[in-house]
PDB file of C-alpha atoms in Angstrom:
ATOM      1  CA  MET A   1      37.178  43.852  25.746  1.00 49.00           C
ATOM      2  CA  ARG A   2      37.458  47.016  25.530  1.00 47.00           C
ATOM      3  CA  SER A   3      40.506  47.247  22.898  1.00 50.00           C
ATOM      4  CA  LEU A   4      38.215  45.331  20.862  1.00 49.00           C
ATOM      5  CA  ARG A   5      35.532  47.363  21.023  1.00 52.00           C
ATOM      6  CA  LEU A   6      38.005  49.894  19.717  1.00 45.00           C
ATOM      7  CA  PHE A   7      39.219  47.855  17.114  1.00 50.00           C
ATOM      8  CA  ALA A   8      35.487  47.305  15.265  1.00 50.00           C
ATOM      9  CA  ALA A   9      34.973  51.158  16.301  1.00 46.00           C
ATOM     10  CA  LEU A  10      37.740  51.389  13.632  1.00 48.00           C
ATOM     11  CA  CYS A  11      37.193  48.560  11.903  1.00 53.00           C
ATOM     12  CA  ALA A  12      33.763  50.659  11.457  1.00 49.00           C
ATOM     13  CA  ALA A  13      35.172  53.805  10.431  1.00 46.00           C
ATOM     14  CA  VAL A  14      37.163  52.978   7.249  1.00 47.00           C
ATOM     15  CA  VAL A  15      34.188  50.626   6.400  1.00 46.00           C
ATOM     16  CA  SER A  16      31.892  53.310   6.512  1.00 45.00           C
ATOM     17  CA  LEU A  17      34.938  55.605   4.369  1.00 41.00           C
ATOM     18  CA  THR A  18      35.383  53.235   2.111  1.00 45.00           C
ATOM     19  CA  ALA A  19      32.988  53.562  -1.295  1.00 41.00           C
ATOM     20  CA  VAL A  20      31.295  50.615  -2.101  1.00 46.00           C
ATOM     21  CA  PRO A  21      32.825  49.375  -5.284  1.00 44.00           C
ATOM     22  CA  ALA A  22      31.012  46.953  -8.543  1.00 43.00           C
ATOM     23  CA  ARG A  23      30.097  43.461  -7.420  1.00 57.00           C
ATOM     24  CA  ALA A  24      30.600  40.744  -8.353  1.00 68.00           C
ATOM     25  CA  ASP A  25      27.889  37.733  -8.662  1.00 88.00           C
ATOM     26  CA  LEU A  26      29.363  36.279  -5.224  1.00 97.00           C
ATOM     27  CA  LYS A  27      32.101  38.375  -3.203  1.00 97.00           C
ATOM     28  CA  VAL A  28      34.017  35.792  -0.766  1.00 98.00           C
ATOM     29  CA  VAL A  29      36.718  35.753   1.249  1.00 98.00           C
ATOM     30  CA  ALA A  30      38.701  32.556   2.390  1.00 98.00           C
ATOM     31  CA  THR A  31      40.552  32.283   5.940  1.00 98.00           C
ATOM     32  CA  LEU A  32      43.438  30.953   4.716  1.00 98.00           C
ATOM     33  CA  PRO A  33      45.101  30.917   1.135  1.00 98.00           C
ATOM     34  CA  ASP A  34      44.165  26.930   0.703  1.00 98.00           C
ATOM     35  CA  LEU A  35      40.263  27.476   0.989  1.00 98.00           C
ATOM     36  CA  ALA A  36      41.155  30.811  -0.261  1.00 98.00           C
ATOM     37  CA  ALA A  37      42.034  28.600  -4.085  1.00 98.00           C
ATOM     38  CA  LEU A  38      39.300  25.894  -4.018  1.00 98.00           C
ATOM     39  CA  ALA A  39      36.710  28.591  -3.587  1.00 98.00           C
ATOM     40  CA  LYS A  40      38.339  30.114  -6.616  1.00 98.00           C
ATOM     41  CA  THR A  41      38.736  27.148  -8.637  1.00 98.00           C
ATOM     42  CA  VAL A  42      34.270  26.144  -7.551  1.00 98.00           C
ATOM     43  CA  GLY A  43      33.294  29.981  -7.939  1.00 98.00           C
ATOM     44  CA  GLY A  44      35.013  30.565 -11.026  1.00 98.00           C
ATOM     45  CA  ASP A  45      35.154  33.682 -12.965  1.00 96.00           C
ATOM     46  CA  LYS A  46      31.613  33.840 -10.975  1.00 97.00           C
ATOM     47  CA  VAL A  47      33.269  34.419  -7.733  1.00 98.00           C
ATOM     48  CA  ASP A  48      35.895  37.487  -6.108  1.00 98.00           C
ATOM     49  CA  VAL A  49      38.399  35.372  -3.791  1.00 98.00           C
ATOM     50  CA  ILE A  50      40.596  36.972  -0.945  1.00 97.00           C
ATOM     51  CA  ALA A  51      42.288  35.273   1.377  1.00 98.00           C
ATOM     52  CA  LEU A  52      42.477  37.061   5.873  1.00 98.00           C
ATOM     53  CA  ALA A  53      46.169  35.136   6.133  1.00 97.00           C
ATOM     54  CA  LEU A  54      49.421  35.024   3.318  1.00 96.00           C
ATOM     55  CA  PRO A  55      50.860  31.222   3.317  1.00 97.00           C
ATOM     56  CA  THR A  56      54.372  33.445   4.498  1.00 95.00           C
ATOM     57  CA  GLN A  57      52.489  32.481   8.128  1.00 95.00           C
ATOM     58  CA  ASP A  58      50.950  31.256  10.907  1.00 95.00           C
ATOM     59  CA  PRO A  59      47.620  30.892  10.337  1.00 95.00           C
ATOM     60  CA  HIS A  60      46.753  31.117  14.685  1.00 94.00           C
ATOM     61  CA  PHE A  61      48.994  34.321  13.986  1.00 93.00           C
ATOM     62  CA  VAL A  62      47.174  36.489  11.597  1.00 95.00           C
ATOM     63  CA  ASP A  63      46.686  41.188  12.494  1.00 93.00           C
ATOM     64  CA  ALA A  64      43.465  41.386  12.327  1.00 92.00           C
ATOM     65  CA  LYS A  65      43.819  45.174  10.410  1.00 92.00           C
ATOM     66  CA  PRO A  66      41.081  47.500   9.557  1.00 92.00           C
ATOM     67  CA  ASN A  67      41.488  46.290   5.892  1.00 93.00           C
ATOM     68  CA  LEU A  68      40.925  42.920   6.313  1.00 95.00           C
ATOM     69  CA  ALA A  69      37.392  43.928   8.118  1.00 95.00           C
ATOM     70  CA  LEU A  70      36.821  45.721   4.876  1.00 94.00           C
ATOM     71  CA  ALA A  71      36.507  42.863   3.100  1.00 94.00           C
ATOM     72  CA  LEU A  72      34.605  41.243   4.961  1.00 97.00           C
ATOM     73  CA  ASN A  73      32.349  43.678   5.390  1.00 96.00           C
ATOM     74  CA  ARG A  74      31.829  43.472   1.234  1.00 93.00           C
ATOM     75  CA  ALA A  75      31.311  39.791   2.019  1.00 97.00           C
ATOM     76  CA  ASP A  76      28.456  37.134   0.785  1.00 98.00           C
ATOM     77  CA  LEU A  77      29.888  34.492   2.531  1.00 98.00           C
ATOM     78  CA  LEU A  78      33.632  33.648   4.528  1.00 98.00           C
ATOM     79  CA  ILE A  79      34.942  30.674   4.449  1.00 98.00           C
ATOM     80  CA  ALA A  80      36.771  30.233   7.562  1.00 98.00           C
ATOM     81  CA  ALA A  81      39.154  26.301   8.280  1.00 98.00           C
ATOM     82  CA  GLY A  82      37.302  26.658  12.531  1.00 97.00           C
ATOM     83  CA  LEU A  83      38.242  24.388  15.587  1.00 97.00           C
ATOM     84  CA  ASP A  84      39.431  27.308  16.738  1.00 94.00           C
ATOM     85  CA  LEU A  85      42.481  27.711  14.596  1.00 96.00           C
ATOM     86  CA  GLU A  86      41.453  31.628  13.741  1.00 97.00           C
ATOM     87  CA  ILE A  87      39.930  31.743  17.096  1.00 94.00           C
ATOM     88  CA  GLY A  88      42.443  34.734  18.200  1.00 93.00           C
ATOM     89  CA  TRP A  89      41.696  37.216  15.060  1.00 96.00           C
ATOM     90  CA  LEU A  90      38.682  36.368  13.612  1.00 97.00           C
ATOM     91  CA  PRO A  91      36.756  36.432  15.883  1.00 96.00           C
ATOM     92  CA  THR A  92      37.235  40.554  16.520  1.00 94.00           C
ATOM     93  CA  LEU A  93      37.771  41.461  11.994  1.00 96.00           C
ATOM     94  CA  GLN A  94      33.741  39.887  12.334  1.00 95.00           C
ATOM     95  CA  MET A  95      32.692  42.742  14.999  1.00 93.00           C
ATOM     96  CA  GLY A  96      34.422  44.889  12.821  1.00 93.00           C
ATOM     97  CA  ALA A  97      33.014  44.017   9.616  1.00 95.00           C
ATOM     98  CA  ARG A  98      29.445  45.262  10.353  1.00 94.00           C
ATOM     99  CA  ASN A  99      27.971  41.996   8.088  1.00 97.00           C
ATOM    100  CA  ASN A 100      25.605  39.772  10.083  1.00 96.00           C
ATOM    101  CA  ARG A 101      25.748  37.882   6.274  1.00 96.00           C
ATOM    102  CA  ILE A 102      29.284  35.399   7.739  1.00 97.00           C
ATOM    103  CA  LEU A 103      28.900  36.061  10.631  1.00 97.00           C
ATOM    104  CA  THR A 104      29.011  31.835  12.515  1.00 95.00           C
ATOM    105  CA  GLY A 105      25.410  30.524  11.637  1.00 95.00           C
ATOM    106  CA  ASN A 106      24.520  32.732   9.763  1.00 97.00           C
ATOM    107  CA  ALA A 107      24.516  31.150   5.634  1.00 97.00           C
ATOM    108  CA  GLY A 108      27.443  33.705   4.642  1.00 98.00           C
ATOM    109  CA  TYR A 109      29.404  31.837   6.938  1.00 98.00           C
ATOM    110  CA  LEU A 110      30.695  27.651   5.777  1.00 98.00           C
ATOM    111  CA  ASP A 111      33.138  26.495   9.145  1.00 98.00           C
ATOM    112  CA  ALA A 112      35.181  23.196   6.629  1.00 98.00           C
ATOM    113  CA  SER A 113      35.780  21.493   9.688  1.00 98.00           C
ATOM    114  CA  ARG A 114      32.263  20.563   9.433  1.00 98.00           C
ATOM    115  CA  PHE A 115      32.873  18.486   6.515  1.00 98.00           C
ATOM    116  CA  VAL A 116      36.099  16.467   7.198  1.00 98.00           C
ATOM    117  CA  SER A 117      37.351  13.490   9.003  1.00 97.00           C
ATOM    118  CA  LEU A 118      38.909  14.986  11.957  1.00 97.00           C
ATOM    119  CA  GLN A 119      41.969  13.622  13.598  1.00 96.00           C
ATOM    120  CA  GLU A 120      43.597  14.470  16.567  1.00 94.00           C
ATOM    121  CA  ILE A 121      40.372  14.826  18.462  1.00 93.00           C
ATOM    122  CA  PRO A 122      41.205  15.473  22.330  1.00 88.00           C
ATOM    123  CA  ALA A 123      40.037  12.194  24.290  1.00 83.00           C
ATOM    124  CA  GLY A 124      40.267  15.134  27.819  1.00 73.00           C
ATOM    125  CA  GLN A 125      39.500  17.949  29.254  1.00 75.00           C
ATOM    126  CA  VAL A 126      41.661  20.600  27.178  1.00 69.00           C
ATOM    127  CA  ASP A 127      42.938  23.461  28.884  1.00 64.00           C
ATOM    128  CA  ARG A 128      46.090  26.756  28.301  1.00 64.00           C
ATOM    129  CA  SER A 129      48.613  24.259  29.797  1.00 59.00           C
ATOM    130  CA  GLN A 130      48.702  21.690  27.496  1.00 68.00           C
ATOM    131  CA  GLY A 131      49.092  24.424  24.632  1.00 61.00           C
ATOM    132  CA  ASP A 132      48.322  25.142  21.846  1.00 70.00           C
ATOM    133  CA  VAL A 133      45.879  22.183  21.534  1.00 73.00           C
ATOM    134  CA  HIS A 134      42.499  22.318  19.159  1.00 83.00           C
ATOM    135  CA  PRO A 135      39.455  20.516  21.964  1.00 89.00           C
ATOM    136  CA  GLY A 136      37.662  20.238  18.536  1.00 93.00           C
ATOM    137  CA  GLY A 137      40.469  18.013  16.086  1.00 95.00           C
ATOM    138  CA  ASN A 138      43.799  18.764  14.472  1.00 96.00           C
ATOM    139  CA  PRO A 139      42.843  21.739  11.796  1.00 97.00           C
ATOM    140  CA  HIS A 140      46.270  21.086   9.698  1.00 97.00           C
ATOM    141  CA  TYR A 141      43.465  19.114   7.894  1.00 98.00           C
ATOM    142  CA  LEU A 142      43.788  20.869   3.869  1.00 98.00           C
ATOM    143  CA  TYR A 143      47.058  18.599   4.009  1.00 98.00           C
ATOM    144  CA  ASP A 144      45.528  16.056   2.948  1.00 98.00           C
ATOM    145  CA  PRO A 145      43.583  15.915  -0.558  1.00 98.00           C
ATOM    146  CA  ARG A 146      41.133  13.894   0.115  1.00 98.00           C
ATOM    147  CA  GLN A 147      40.395  16.026   2.770  1.00 98.00           C
ATOM    148  CA  ALA A 148      40.422  18.660   0.892  1.00 98.00           C
ATOM    149  CA  LEU A 149      37.622  17.865  -1.384  1.00 98.00           C
ATOM    150  CA  LYS A 150      35.038  17.583   0.957  1.00 98.00           C
ATOM    151  CA  VAL A 151      35.953  21.029   1.766  1.00 98.00           C
ATOM    152  CA  ALA A 152      35.728  21.609  -1.967  1.00 98.00           C
ATOM    153  CA  ALA A 153      32.169  20.048  -2.425  1.00 98.00           C
ATOM    154  CA  ALA A 154      30.875  21.896   1.424  1.00 98.00           C
ATOM    155  CA  ILE A 155      32.107  25.255  -0.959  1.00 98.00           C
ATOM    156  CA  GLU A 156      29.873  24.522  -3.907  1.00 98.00           C
ATOM    157  CA  ALA A 157      26.678  23.549  -1.611  1.00 98.00           C
ATOM    158  CA  ARG A 158      26.704  26.575  -0.276  1.00 98.00           C
ATOM    159  CA  MET A 159      27.697  28.190  -3.481  1.00 98.00           C
ATOM    160  CA  SER A 160      25.134  26.828  -5.689  1.00 98.00           C
ATOM    161  CA  GLN A 161      22.478  27.856  -2.197  1.00 98.00           C
ATOM    162  CA  LEU A 162      24.002  31.420  -2.431  1.00 98.00           C
ATOM    163  CA  ASP A 163      23.278  31.712  -6.006  1.00 98.00           C
ATOM    164  CA  GLU A 164      21.360  29.947  -7.377  1.00 97.00           C
ATOM    165  CA  LYS A 165      21.522  31.053 -10.674  1.00 97.00           C
ATOM    166  CA  ASN A 166      24.900  30.210 -11.111  1.00 98.00           C
ATOM    167  CA  ALA A 167      24.944  26.458  -9.836  1.00 98.00           C
ATOM    168  CA  ALA A 168      25.641  24.678 -12.729  1.00 98.00           C
ATOM    169  CA  THR A 169      28.445  26.335 -12.507  1.00 98.00           C
ATOM    170  CA  TYR A 170      30.135  25.042  -9.847  1.00 98.00           C
ATOM    171  CA  LYS A 171      28.360  21.844 -10.105  1.00 98.00           C
ATOM    172  CA  ALA A 172      30.559  21.459 -12.758  1.00 98.00           C
ATOM    173  CA  ASN A 173      33.908  23.108 -11.806  1.00 98.00           C
ATOM    174  CA  LEU A 174      33.179  21.560  -8.628  1.00 98.00           C
ATOM    175  CA  ALA A 175      33.349  18.046 -11.418  1.00 98.00           C
ATOM    176  CA  LYS A 176      36.444  18.893 -13.245  1.00 98.00           C
ATOM    177  CA  PHE A 177      38.223  19.786  -9.862  1.00 98.00           C
ATOM    178  CA  THR A 178      37.830  16.397  -9.276  1.00 98.00           C
ATOM    179  CA  GLN A 179      39.043  14.515 -11.630  1.00 98.00           C
ATOM    180  CA  GLU A 180      41.989  16.455 -11.931  1.00 98.00           C
ATOM    181  CA  LEU A 181      42.854  16.694  -7.612  1.00 98.00           C
ATOM    182  CA  GLN A 182      42.594  12.361  -7.892  1.00 98.00           C
ATOM    183  CA  ALA A 183      44.405  12.294 -10.984  1.00 98.00           C
ATOM    184  CA  ALA A 184      46.782  14.490  -9.465  1.00 98.00           C
ATOM    185  CA  GLN A 185      46.752  11.724  -6.174  1.00 98.00           C
ATOM    186  CA  THR A 186      47.557   8.489  -7.607  1.00 98.00           C
ATOM    187  CA  GLY A 187      50.605  10.389  -9.344  1.00 98.00           C
ATOM    188  CA  TRP A 188      51.013  11.299  -5.909  1.00 98.00           C
ATOM    189  CA  GLU A 189      51.075   8.143  -3.374  1.00 98.00           C
ATOM    190  CA  LYS A 190      53.179   6.377  -7.024  1.00 98.00           C
ATOM    191  CA  ARG A 191      55.095   8.811  -6.098  1.00 98.00           C
ATOM    192  CA  LEU A 192      56.412   8.921  -2.386  1.00 98.00           C
ATOM    193  CA  ALA A 193      54.937   5.219  -1.952  1.00 97.00           C
ATOM    194  CA  GLY A 194      58.272   5.024   0.091  1.00 96.00           C
ATOM    195  CA  PHE A 195      57.370   7.502   2.500  1.00 96.00           C
ATOM    196  CA  LYS A 196      55.326   4.405   4.524  1.00 97.00           C
ATOM    197  CA  GLY A 197      56.479   4.019   7.553  1.00 97.00           C
ATOM    198  CA  VAL A 198      59.489   6.108   7.394  1.00 98.00           C
ATOM    199  CA  PRO A 199      60.272   7.923  11.369  1.00 98.00           C
ATOM    200  CA  VAL A 200      59.989  11.898  10.720  1.00 98.00           C
ATOM    201  CA  ILE A 201      60.249  15.142  13.219  1.00 98.00           C
ATOM    202  CA  ALA A 202      58.133  17.601  12.854  1.00 98.00           C
ATOM    203  CA  TYR A 203      57.767  21.026  13.768  1.00 97.00           C
ATOM    204  CA  HIS A 204      54.994  22.149  15.166  1.00 96.00           C
ATOM    205  CA  ARG A 205      51.414  18.996  14.850  1.00 95.00           C
ATOM    206  CA  THR A 206      51.179  19.650  11.019  1.00 95.00           C
ATOM    207  CA  THR A 207      51.463  17.309   9.948  1.00 95.00           C
ATOM    208  CA  ALA A 208      48.045  14.384  11.101  1.00 97.00           C
ATOM    209  CA  TYR A 209      46.454  14.396   8.521  1.00 98.00           C
ATOM    210  CA  LEU A 210      50.111  13.776   5.895  1.00 98.00           C
ATOM    211  CA  GLN A 211      50.939  11.243   7.860  1.00 97.00           C
ATOM    212  CA  ASP A 212      47.339   9.307   7.068  1.00 98.00           C
ATOM    213  CA  TRP A 213      47.497   9.553   3.987  1.00 98.00           C
ATOM    214  CA  LEU A 214      50.674   9.010   3.526  1.00 98.00           C
ATOM    215  CA  GLY A 215      52.108   6.712   6.245  1.00 98.00           C
ATOM    216  CA  PHE A 216      55.524   7.902   7.527  1.00 98.00           C
ATOM    217  CA  LYS A 217      55.951   8.066  11.183  1.00 98.00           C
ATOM    218  CA  THR A 218      55.286  11.228  13.751  1.00 98.00           C
ATOM    219  CA  ILE A 219      58.278  10.409  16.288  1.00 97.00           C
ATOM    220  CA  ALA A 220      58.249  13.826  17.951  1.00 98.00           C
ATOM    221  CA  PHE A 221      58.138  17.958  18.029  1.00 97.00           C
ATOM    222  CA  LEU A 222      59.967  19.959  18.008  1.00 98.00           C
ATOM    223  CA  GLU A 223      58.304  22.353  20.250  1.00 97.00           C
ATOM    224  CA  PRO A 224      58.057  20.622  23.785  1.00 95.00           C
ATOM    225  CA  LYS A 225      53.909  21.530  23.394  1.00 93.00           C
ATOM    226  CA  PRO A 226      52.099  22.899  20.505  1.00 91.00           C
ATOM    227  CA  GLY A 227      52.575  26.682  20.176  1.00 90.00           C
ATOM    228  CA  ILE A 228      55.851  27.484  22.723  1.00 92.00           C
ATOM    229  CA  PRO A 229      58.894  28.022  21.689  1.00 94.00           C
ATOM    230  CA  PRO A 230      61.565  24.720  21.247  1.00 96.00           C
ATOM    231  CA  ASN A 231      63.713  25.193  24.794  1.00 96.00           C
ATOM    232  CA  PRO A 232      67.546  23.555  24.407  1.00 97.00           C
ATOM    233  CA  SER A 233      66.629  20.638  27.345  1.00 97.00           C
ATOM    234  CA  HIS A 234      63.798  19.592  24.951  1.00 97.00           C
ATOM    235  CA  VAL A 235      65.465  20.129  21.651  1.00 97.00           C
ATOM    236  CA  ALA A 236      67.780  17.259  22.948  1.00 98.00           C
ATOM    237  CA  GLN A 237      65.527  15.280  24.220  1.00 98.00           C
ATOM    238  CA  VAL A 238      64.475  15.384  19.994  1.00 98.00           C
ATOM    239  CA  LEU A 239      67.108  14.720  19.041  1.00 98.00           C
ATOM    240  CA  ALA A 240      68.135  12.223  20.684  1.00 98.00           C
ATOM    241  CA  GLN A 241      64.462  10.643  19.521  1.00 98.00           C
ATOM    242  CA  GLY A 242      65.583  10.966  16.378  1.00 98.00           C
ATOM    243  CA  LYS A 243      69.648   9.420  16.326  1.00 98.00           C
ATOM    244  CA  ALA A 244      67.307   5.534  18.181  1.00 98.00           C
ATOM    245  CA  ASN A 245      64.437   6.269  15.821  1.00 98.00           C
ATOM    246  CA  LYS A 246      66.768   6.391  12.656  1.00 97.00           C
ATOM    247  CA  VAL A 247      64.676   9.627  11.545  1.00 98.00           C
ATOM    248  CA  LYS A 248      65.040  10.191   7.543  1.00 96.00           C
ATOM    249  CA  LEU A 249      63.330  13.859   7.298  1.00 98.00           C
ATOM    250  CA  VAL A 250      62.513  16.869  10.078  1.00 98.00           C
ATOM    251  CA  LEU A 251      59.473  19.227   8.820  1.00 98.00           C
ATOM    252  CA  LYS A 252      58.350  22.341   8.849  1.00 97.00           C
ATOM    253  CA  GLU A 253      56.666  25.394   7.329  1.00 97.00           C
ATOM    254  CA  ASP A 254      58.678  28.205   6.199  1.00 94.00           C
ATOM    255  CA  TYR A 255      56.726  29.900   8.670  1.00 95.00           C
ATOM    256  CA  TYR A 256      58.801  29.014  11.462  1.00 96.00           C
ATOM    257  CA  PRO A 257      62.264  30.139  12.082  1.00 94.00           C
ATOM    258  CA  ASP A 258      65.631  28.118  10.440  1.00 94.00           C
ATOM    259  CA  ASN A 259      67.996  27.877  13.793  1.00 96.00           C
ATOM    260  CA  ILE A 260      66.557  24.768  15.132  1.00 96.00           C
ATOM    261  CA  ALA A 261      65.669  22.503  13.075  1.00 97.00           C
ATOM    262  CA  LYS A 262      68.451  22.766  10.711  1.00 97.00           C
ATOM    263  CA  LEU A 263      70.735  22.189  13.958  1.00 97.00           C
ATOM    264  CA  VAL A 264      68.933  19.448  14.978  1.00 98.00           C
ATOM    265  CA  ALA A 265      68.403  17.981  10.856  1.00 98.00           C
ATOM    266  CA  SER A 266      72.336  18.514  10.738  1.00 97.00           C
ATOM    267  CA  LYS A 267      72.996  16.515  14.010  1.00 97.00           C
ATOM    268  CA  ILE A 268      71.007  13.506  14.132  1.00 97.00           C
ATOM    269  CA  PRO A 269      71.586  13.571  10.387  1.00 97.00           C
ATOM    270  CA  ALA A 270      68.947  13.655   8.694  1.00 97.00           C
ATOM    271  CA  ALA A 271      67.200  15.708   5.477  1.00 97.00           C
ATOM    272  CA  LEU A 272      65.498  19.055   6.715  1.00 98.00           C
ATOM    273  CA  VAL A 273      62.135  20.148   4.135  1.00 98.00           C
ATOM    274  CA  THR A 274      61.616  23.557   4.209  1.00 97.00           C
ATOM    275  CA  LEU A 275      56.966  22.819   3.456  1.00 97.00           C
ATOM    276  CA  PRO A 276      54.982  25.925   2.742  1.00 96.00           C
ATOM    277  CA  GLY A 277      52.624  27.544   4.666  1.00 96.00           C
ATOM    278  CA  GLY A 278      50.145  27.889   2.115  1.00 97.00           C
ATOM    279  CA  THR A 279      48.824  27.984  -1.896  1.00 98.00           C
ATOM    280  CA  ASP A 280      50.536  31.314  -2.695  1.00 98.00           C
ATOM    281  CA  PHE A 281      46.663  32.395  -3.529  1.00 97.00           C
ATOM    282  CA  ARG A 282      47.575  36.357  -4.605  1.00 95.00           C
ATOM    283  CA  SER A 283      50.373  34.963  -7.363  1.00 97.00           C
ATOM    284  CA  SER A 284      47.412  33.181  -8.742  1.00 97.00           C
ATOM    285  CA  GLN A 285      48.857  29.264  -7.671  1.00 98.00           C
ATOM    286  CA  THR A 286      46.421  26.141  -7.453  1.00 98.00           C
ATOM    287  CA  TYR A 287      46.171  24.116  -4.813  1.00 98.00           C
ATOM    288  CA  VAL A 288      46.771  21.287  -7.104  1.00 98.00           C
ATOM    289  CA  GLN A 289      50.098  23.197  -8.362  1.00 98.00           C
ATOM    290  CA  ARG A 290      50.315  23.205  -3.316  1.00 98.00           C
ATOM    291  CA  LEU A 291      50.013  20.050  -3.287  1.00 98.00           C
ATOM    292  CA  GLU A 292      53.192  19.650  -6.033  1.00 98.00           C
ATOM    293  CA  LEU A 293      55.026  21.940  -4.565  1.00 98.00           C
ATOM    294  CA  MET A 294      55.319  20.146  -1.314  1.00 98.00           C
ATOM    295  CA  VAL A 295      54.845  16.289  -3.099  1.00 98.00           C
ATOM    296  CA  GLY A 296      58.110  16.893  -5.076  1.00 98.00           C
ATOM    297  CA  ARG A 297      59.934  18.760  -1.321  1.00 97.00           C
ATOM    298  CA  LEU A 298      59.814  15.687   0.026  1.00 98.00           C
ATOM    299  CA  GLU A 299      60.869  13.181  -2.538  1.00 97.00           C
ATOM    300  CA  GLN A 300      63.701  15.362  -2.558  1.00 97.00           C
ATOM    301  CA  GLY A 301      63.727  14.278   1.406  1.00 97.00           C
ATOM    302  CA  LEU A 302      63.434  10.797   0.884  1.00 95.00           C
ATOM    303  CA  ALA A 303      66.281  10.636  -1.589  1.00 93.00           C
ATOM    304  CA  GLY A 304      68.152  12.824   1.071  1.00 88.00           C
ATOM    305  CA  LYS A 305      68.036  15.848  -0.861  1.00 82.00           C
ATOM    306  CA  GLY A 306      66.743  18.449   1.559  1.00 71.00           C
ATOM    307  CA  GLU A 307      68.009  21.438   2.091  1.00 69.00           C
TER     308      GLU A 307
END
């Protein structure tokens, strides 16, 4: 607790020493680059958007640096994935930001998980012995464009509430995005129709919503428990399961290490597919472009052209 207070004090010093620049109509901070991309698509030129995490970072483990608290100090709206995905770092930043608008429960805080159809909600009591299990459900819902569309609608509603004069623009941008995403989704589903029923192995439990959308079957995970690195005995079990089930693909995000995934894929054998960890928002990639990249890699994997 003392370290949290020291960090908050450091953040406060950074905030107090930094001049506040000219404001956009809305300043938005999103925890994840996918959320930032959705916010920018809805907000357009009426909003400035910052993503706290990089697509190359595991969103469970983001460094709570003072410059991120400074971004939150200036924010009108904070959009979080929720479901305790950011619990290890976001509360510290909120405390250090000295901005009541974006505190949990206030109008400037949007928990995107409240608007999606959740997967993998634990039936019983959850404790740390089970690994990094999320009591409210699996937080990786932005792998499914159907859930992303619900999130975009929630972002539009909150932006329109906070900035009524631009509400018509936000609604129009959402309508345009809805049309674009649904058209792309139809094409993606046709291209990946052969994915239904295909057995796969994943590194982490990021596949629940992707599986629900595309219909493949995750038969094992390289992590023995969520958030626990693979160990030799568990990898041997997964390899045996992979061979027995004739697994076709091994899936991992690009922020997870390659060595174990490559080994298992080569021994089965199966195609290794590295999924983008999120939208490359700082390079102006859109959410639709990020999913197109993911779908393209899955398509290659189905064709046996993994890494």
